[in-house]
Amino acid sequence: MEVLDNEIKKSLGSISNEILNGTNYNRSDFARKILNYPAMMVPSVQEPIIKNLAETFNGEVSLLDPFMGASNTLVTGMKYGLNVFGQDINPLSVLLSKVKTQYYTEEELKASKESIQSKIDADTSIKKEVRFHNIDKWFKNDVQIELSKLYRAIASERSLKKRRFLWVALAEVIRLTSNDRTSTFKLHVRSKDDIENRNLSPIKYFFSTLNRSIVDMNSFCSVLEENGLVEAKKYNKQAKVVWGDSLKSIRTKKKFNLLVTSPPYGDNQTTVTYGQFSFLPLQWIPVEDIDKEIGLDYLKTAQEIDSSSIGGKMLQDFTKKKEALFEKSNTLKHLFDSFSDDEQKKAKKVINFIHDLDKTIDNSLRKLNEGAYMVWTVGNRNVNKRVVKNDEILMELLASKGVDLITDLDRDILSKRMPGRNNFSNTMSKEKILIFKTSTN
Ligand SMILES: C[S@@+](CC[C@H](N)C(=O)[O-])C[C@H]1O[C@@H](n2cnc3c(N)ncnc32)[C@H](O)[C@@H]1O
């Protein structure tokens, strides 16, 4: 085993800096497109790692991502014929991932576009299909009317598979035609003047988005075909994505020999507000078309998804849980001790987050076979001028569970999608890819 691990270390170590730092990666890579979602993984960086590790197994390889986000990790695994399973707490990620891990033919996508076009052309109604608190703050009247036409046309499409593809295109249009300033992931309304001067047609946006999505989806499906992975118009391995809170459980009975993931770097409120980003699109998409088993009242407030994500809630029995974590991670203890009394609120948030991350690691480990590889992409961040060394903390947490680090790779994350005005981007510039192996005894 040791020999194999050394070989892996050597071959992963030979991945060029150009690939790791994304200087030559293809921004228009199929997997990144279809819908903008915050903090997406760069497939070309993960590809050589996934390929390398998958090749070390004889037979089937099953990949798990407990924080699937835009599912770029999963679709990269599909390219190499892996069975993939992912879950996320954000229903928008689930919708997007259900679409991206499906096989669609060009004909079916073009046919559904034409059918939507003819329904829209024939629709003269000005009825509004969606109401929610403050809708007029977020959408101009004419925008609501056009979005409602699109809503009616999509809802009347008979195939759920096609409806999902169309809802994803609509989600992108909703964000762009709402009154939200898209420069940050937090919801932030535009100025009155700005809103008045904007004359956007959601229907026009929708068809240009749809045209692009059809091309992107097609390019992914052609890769699957070229790699001999399509049979009877379906991906011939398993690809399953579900709504799930990884802090509670990983919702599958299956076991995996590869885990590839990139968790959030801290609680969503202070890092990336995935939930706020998704709030307006989710108002317009029927939950039953996303996943019937969603167990989160995600439209209750704009903060619901973020506060239900890891690190989002204050811990019960804080002191006891903190002490238990300090047993596992000295780095976390040192960090916590360096905060003054005035800084306790922020310090506690770091503990909440690491506690939740630790629990999701336990849940994930339960789903891994002996000798499984784990690839964690993590970044450090600053809290009140102290560095939260997520990489070292993760290594210590895993070491306390008997999981060894095999090797690590550094990467520059300037290429990652982070809005410039979000102070998060100023506090983080390096990402680490840590590769572990679960024990074999
Ligand atoms: C950095 S993103 C993942 C990126 C993804 N690996 C990709 O390839 O695009 C982190 C994700 O973790 C999700 N998340 C946060 N807390 C969660 C929880 N308790 N259960 C499941 N997913 C969670 C967020 O919704 C977000 O989509």
XYZ file of C-alpha atoms and ligand atoms in Angstrom:
468
model
C 0.000 0.000 0.000
C 2.756 2.357 0.964
C 4.351 1.947 -2.483
C 1.080 2.862 -4.140
C 0.669 5.922 -1.927
C 4.165 7.067 -2.825
C 3.360 6.663 -6.496
C 0.218 8.714 -6.048
C 2.180 11.359 -4.231
C 4.665 11.470 -7.095
C 2.103 11.655 -9.869
C -0.040 14.265 -8.103
C 3.122 16.222 -7.345
C 3.859 16.344 -11.051
C 0.614 18.193 -11.885
C 1.930 21.407 -13.352
C 1.574 24.776 -11.682
C -0.189 26.015 -14.770
C -2.997 23.546 -14.219
C -3.142 24.052 -10.472
C -3.132 27.806 -10.597
C -5.542 27.901 -13.433
C -3.401 30.094 -15.673
C -4.330 28.033 -18.695
C -7.681 26.651 -17.695
C -10.598 26.971 -19.985
C -13.067 29.445 -18.513
C -15.751 28.246 -20.853
C -15.385 24.666 -19.652
C -18.822 23.047 -19.985
C -19.050 22.165 -16.337
C -18.820 25.725 -15.104
C -21.685 26.982 -17.213
C -25.506 26.647 -17.326
C -25.968 28.754 -14.191
C -23.687 30.979 -12.190
C -23.336 29.640 -8.662
C -20.893 31.055 -6.105
C -17.445 29.553 -5.487
C -17.541 26.877 -8.151
C -14.689 24.416 -8.375
C -12.461 24.633 -11.423
C -12.879 21.294 -13.213
C -9.519 21.403 -14.988
C -7.790 21.515 -11.587
C -9.702 18.570 -10.204
C -9.614 16.513 -13.344
C -6.041 15.179 -13.124
C -6.520 14.443 -9.407
C -9.787 12.556 -9.881
C -8.405 10.696 -12.885
C -5.236 9.715 -11.044
C -6.986 8.460 -7.933
C -9.748 6.660 -9.838
C -7.144 4.731 -11.828
C -5.696 3.223 -8.643
C -8.843 1.157 -8.049
C -9.673 -2.033 -9.890
C -13.265 -1.890 -11.038
C -16.038 0.537 -10.198
C -15.242 3.853 -8.562
C -17.920 5.746 -6.644
C -17.457 9.392 -5.792
C -19.193 11.333 -3.015
C -19.455 15.115 -2.654
C -21.305 16.119 0.553
C -21.141 19.823 -0.422
C -21.859 19.541 -4.131
C -22.647 23.229 -4.902
C -22.643 23.630 -8.679
C -21.717 19.910 -8.985
C -18.576 20.595 -10.986
C -16.847 17.845 -9.040
C -19.598 15.372 -9.878
C -19.638 16.131 -13.600
C -15.856 15.855 -13.714
C -16.222 12.389 -12.158
C -18.867 11.492 -14.761
C -16.451 12.330 -17.552
C -14.297 9.443 -16.280
C -17.222 7.064 -15.894
C -17.488 7.178 -12.102
C -20.658 6.549 -10.122
C -21.370 9.877 -8.463
C -23.502 10.966 -5.533
C -23.874 14.469 -4.167
C -26.029 16.449 -1.820
C -26.390 20.067 -0.770
C -28.574 22.014 1.618
C -29.319 24.689 -0.955
C -32.285 23.746 -3.193
C -30.857 25.825 -6.059
C -27.705 23.700 -6.024
C -29.909 20.575 -6.091
C -31.906 21.795 -9.104
C -28.759 22.798 -10.985
C -27.023 19.532 -10.128
C -29.994 17.433 -11.210
C -29.768 19.090 -14.616
C -26.000 18.954 -14.949
C -25.781 15.245 -14.105
C -28.498 14.281 -16.643
C -28.011 13.210 -20.219
C -30.055 15.331 -22.655
C -30.173 15.003 -26.435
C -29.819 18.115 -28.539
C -33.174 17.352 -30.164
C -35.102 17.243 -26.901
C -33.596 20.523 -25.733
C -34.287 22.258 -29.027
C -37.826 20.888 -29.096
C -38.549 22.180 -25.599
C -37.198 25.589 -26.537
C -39.510 25.735 -29.553
C -42.474 24.631 -27.513
C -41.799 27.349 -24.915
C -41.408 29.913 -27.682
C -44.805 29.105 -29.187
C -46.526 29.137 -25.785
C -45.024 32.539 -24.986
C -46.045 33.923 -28.394
C -49.626 32.854 -27.785
C -49.805 34.113 -24.173
C -51.495 37.506 -23.870
C -52.285 37.270 -20.157
C -50.878 39.827 -17.726
C -51.625 37.691 -14.687
C -48.838 37.457 -12.124
C -48.083 33.901 -11.060
C -45.908 34.495 -8.010
C -46.533 36.583 -4.901
C -44.249 36.943 -1.922
C -43.481 39.525 0.720
C -41.704 42.527 -0.858
C -41.922 41.191 -4.398
C -42.373 44.758 -5.723
C -39.124 45.790 -4.096
C -37.230 43.103 -5.991
C -39.013 43.020 -9.359
C -40.460 45.790 -11.532
C -44.059 45.303 -12.625
C -43.287 44.578 -16.296
C -40.528 42.193 -15.268
C -43.014 40.280 -13.071
C -45.439 40.048 -16.003
C -42.825 38.617 -18.364
C -41.431 36.257 -15.736
C -45.003 35.048 -15.165
C -45.405 34.235 -18.865
C -42.197 32.226 -18.712
C -43.407 30.561 -15.508
C -46.692 29.490 -17.145
C -44.960 28.165 -20.229
C -42.408 26.148 -18.237
C -44.969 24.817 -15.740
C -47.063 23.458 -18.620
C -44.154 21.418 -20.037
C -45.052 17.771 -19.379
C -41.603 16.286 -18.848
C -40.055 16.983 -15.417
C -36.582 16.447 -16.857
C -37.175 19.201 -19.432
C -38.898 21.482 -16.926
C -35.853 21.330 -14.694
C -33.594 22.381 -17.550
C -35.910 25.314 -18.268
C -36.172 26.328 -14.568
C -32.375 26.563 -14.428
C -32.367 28.964 -17.383
C -35.140 30.936 -15.673
C -33.133 31.075 -12.411
C -30.297 32.877 -14.185
C -32.758 35.316 -15.794
C -34.453 36.039 -12.453
C -31.209 37.090 -10.830
C -30.215 39.289 -13.740
C -33.581 41.015 -14.180
C -34.338 41.517 -10.475
C -33.531 44.778 -8.696
C -30.691 43.101 -6.827
C -27.155 44.429 -7.397
C -25.454 41.343 -8.708
C -22.010 42.642 -7.717
C -22.151 40.784 -4.388
C -23.751 37.515 -3.307
C -25.704 39.314 -0.589
C -29.121 40.673 -1.505
C -28.774 44.401 -1.921
C -31.354 46.467 -3.756
C -30.317 48.910 -6.514
C -30.909 52.642 -6.207
C -34.290 54.050 -7.296
C -32.750 55.821 -10.314
C -30.910 52.742 -11.356
C -34.101 50.674 -11.191
C -36.073 53.220 -13.192
C -33.440 53.417 -15.903
C -33.213 49.682 -16.385
C -35.388 48.309 -19.154
C -34.922 44.608 -19.238
C -36.928 41.959 -20.983
C -36.783 38.634 -19.098
C -38.171 36.865 -22.181
C -35.281 38.079 -24.341
C -32.763 37.166 -21.657
C -34.392 33.786 -21.267
C -33.961 32.761 -24.886
C -30.379 33.939 -25.105
C -29.594 32.088 -21.859
C -31.392 29.012 -23.133
C -29.440 29.022 -26.408
C -26.163 29.140 -24.514
C -27.270 26.439 -22.069
C -28.253 24.126 -24.916
C -24.780 24.478 -26.445
C -23.099 23.879 -23.054
C -25.241 20.913 -22.136
C -24.618 19.428 -25.531
C -20.892 19.771 -25.240
C -20.994 17.874 -21.923
C -23.270 15.154 -23.307
C -21.015 14.735 -26.376
C -18.049 14.138 -24.066
C -20.040 11.401 -22.294
C -20.872 9.870 -25.672
C -17.282 10.056 -26.932
C -16.165 8.302 -23.761
C -18.660 5.478 -24.372
C -20.728 6.373 -21.293
C -24.169 6.677 -22.861
C -26.571 3.795 -23.375
C -30.254 4.051 -24.321
C -29.972 7.856 -23.981
C -28.792 7.638 -20.391
C -25.495 7.897 -18.511
C -24.559 4.247 -18.124
C -23.232 4.604 -14.552
C -25.053 5.968 -11.525
C -25.425 9.706 -11.012
C -27.618 10.727 -8.111
C -28.049 14.065 -6.398
C -30.381 14.844 -3.512
C -31.309 17.613 -1.142
C -29.592 16.915 2.153
C -28.079 18.444 5.258
C -24.674 16.813 5.557
C -24.481 17.906 9.177
C -27.343 15.513 9.881
C -26.585 12.652 7.483
C -25.469 11.653 4.018
C -28.690 10.453 2.442
C -27.640 7.281 0.695
C -27.115 3.642 1.620
C -24.217 3.392 -0.822
C -20.531 3.280 0.072
C -17.807 5.179 -1.754
C -14.108 4.825 -2.449
C -13.530 8.473 -3.326
C -14.676 11.676 -1.639
C -13.917 14.916 -3.467
C -15.287 18.094 -1.985
C -14.792 21.758 -1.235
C -16.628 22.826 1.911
C -17.473 26.440 2.728
C -14.579 28.252 4.463
C -16.644 29.607 7.319
C -20.280 30.315 8.156
C -22.137 31.598 5.083
C -23.012 34.971 6.636
C -19.366 35.958 6.968
C -18.001 34.190 3.889
C -20.224 33.369 0.901
C -23.984 33.851 1.260
C -25.048 30.995 -1.018
C -28.568 31.225 0.405
C -29.125 34.929 -0.209
C -27.753 34.467 -3.708
C -30.421 31.822 -4.358
C -33.370 33.438 -2.575
C -35.004 35.325 -5.461
C -34.695 32.558 -8.089
C -36.095 30.033 -5.604
C -39.233 32.153 -5.111
C -40.194 31.420 -8.715
C -39.436 27.697 -8.935
C -41.955 25.167 -7.562
C -40.329 23.090 -4.834
C -41.901 19.860 -6.089
C -39.984 20.272 -9.347
C -36.686 20.479 -7.445
C -36.858 17.603 -4.957
C -39.898 16.235 -3.173
C -37.891 15.533 -0.023
C -36.685 19.013 0.787
C -36.961 19.390 4.551
C -36.216 23.080 4.916
C -38.607 26.011 4.906
C -36.154 27.865 2.712
C -38.452 30.688 1.640
C -39.298 31.733 5.215
C -36.629 34.438 5.219
C -33.725 35.379 2.954
C -31.390 34.085 5.704
C -32.932 30.638 6.131
C -30.538 28.661 3.929
C -27.460 30.483 5.217
C -28.338 29.999 8.858
C -29.092 26.299 8.252
C -25.744 25.766 6.524
C -22.688 24.629 8.477
C -21.604 27.162 11.087
C -24.904 29.046 10.790
C -26.351 28.331 14.229
C -25.130 28.848 17.781
C -24.208 25.569 19.473
C -26.042 24.127 22.446
C -23.566 23.080 25.187
C -20.981 25.383 23.665
C -18.250 24.935 26.301
C -18.409 21.159 26.296
C -18.313 20.969 22.499
C -15.513 23.515 22.308
C -13.371 21.525 24.752
C -13.985 18.322 22.769
C -12.842 20.090 19.605
C -9.714 21.409 21.329
C -8.797 17.796 22.152
C -8.723 17.173 18.420
C -7.213 20.416 17.168
C -4.501 22.324 18.931
C -4.448 24.902 16.135
C -8.080 25.724 16.853
C -7.370 26.017 20.578
C -4.468 28.409 19.993
C -6.567 30.497 17.669
C -9.460 30.697 20.127
C -7.137 31.611 23.000
C -5.718 34.491 20.976
C -9.094 36.272 20.825
C -9.835 38.901 23.473
C -13.063 39.099 25.487
C -14.434 41.704 23.054
C -13.895 39.334 20.172
C -15.781 36.384 21.652
C -18.716 36.615 19.276
C -16.532 36.128 16.223
C -14.376 33.545 17.979
C -17.477 31.522 18.853
C -18.610 31.567 15.227
C -15.335 29.954 14.214
C -15.916 27.207 16.781
C -19.507 26.676 15.591
C -18.284 26.269 12.039
C -15.464 23.839 12.835
C -17.798 21.842 15.062
C -20.264 21.431 12.186
C -17.498 20.632 9.719
C -16.218 17.954 12.092
C -19.666 16.367 12.274
C -20.054 16.323 8.490
C -16.637 14.627 8.280
C -17.903 11.900 10.642
C -21.054 11.495 8.562
C -18.991 11.270 5.376
C -16.516 8.769 6.838
C -19.422 6.446 7.643
C -20.062 6.248 3.896
C -16.483 5.512 2.862
C -14.900 2.114 2.304
C -11.618 1.176 3.908
C -8.712 2.553 1.884
C -10.863 5.287 0.314
C -9.252 8.523 -0.830
C -10.514 11.921 0.259
C -9.704 15.134 -1.589
C -10.544 18.283 0.382
C -10.037 21.713 -1.170
C -9.891 24.296 1.596
C -8.765 27.872 2.000
C -7.665 29.837 5.017
C -9.407 33.069 5.949
C -8.915 35.964 8.307
C -11.097 36.762 11.304
C -10.114 39.959 13.095
C -6.624 39.793 11.628
C -6.086 36.208 12.810
C -5.657 33.494 10.223
C -8.116 30.625 10.550
C -5.918 27.814 9.271
C -8.662 25.605 7.889
C -6.072 23.343 6.260
C -4.220 22.572 9.506
C -7.430 22.247 11.473
C -8.810 19.785 8.919
C -5.613 17.718 9.067
C -5.791 17.601 12.866
C -9.480 16.666 12.876
C -8.845 13.842 10.430
C -5.734 12.672 12.264
C -7.847 12.357 15.425
C -10.068 9.942 13.468
C -7.102 7.877 12.266
C -7.116 9.271 8.721
C -3.702 10.078 7.281
C -2.671 12.816 4.926
C -0.999 11.429 1.818
C -0.052 14.643 0.116
C -1.112 18.238 -0.422
C -1.088 20.691 -3.307
C -1.215 24.474 -3.203
C -3.224 26.581 -5.548
C -3.755 30.224 -6.186
C -7.465 31.086 -6.120
C -7.490 34.446 -7.810
C -9.185 32.750 -10.728
C -12.112 31.605 -8.609
C -15.405 33.400 -8.947
C -15.407 35.852 -6.040
C -16.890 39.304 -6.430
C -14.296 42.035 -6.058
C -16.299 44.145 -3.674
C -16.913 41.299 -1.299
C -14.247 41.629 1.402
C -14.008 37.841 1.444
C -11.849 37.972 -1.667
C -9.292 40.189 0.076
C -8.833 37.788 2.928
C -8.071 34.687 0.960
C -5.699 34.024 -1.871
C -4.403 30.482 -1.452
C -6.244 27.252 -1.530
C -4.930 23.887 -0.435
C -5.901 20.552 -1.875
C -5.405 17.950 0.838
C -5.426 14.266 -0.079
C -6.116 11.711 2.643
C -6.650 7.990 2.807
C -8.900 6.121 5.210
C -7.311 3.255 7.127
C -7.205 -0.244 5.686
C -7.257 -2.391 8.809
C -17.753 25.724 -2.061
S -19.387 25.150 -2.364
C -19.109 23.621 -3.164
C -18.543 23.732 -4.567
C -18.646 22.441 -5.351
N -17.751 21.413 -4.828
C -18.444 22.617 -6.842
O -17.765 21.756 -7.434
O -18.962 23.539 -7.446
C -19.972 24.722 -0.752
C -21.417 24.198 -0.696
O -21.662 23.667 0.613
C -23.057 23.760 0.827
N -23.400 23.503 2.258
C -23.199 24.280 3.345
N -23.674 23.693 4.467
C -24.185 22.491 4.084
C -24.810 21.402 4.793
N -25.023 21.459 6.099
N -25.189 20.326 4.072
C -24.992 20.257 2.737
N -24.423 21.257 2.020
C -24.001 22.356 2.675
C -23.384 25.160 0.325
O -24.774 25.287 0.058
C -22.508 25.247 -0.931
O -23.233 24.915 -2.081
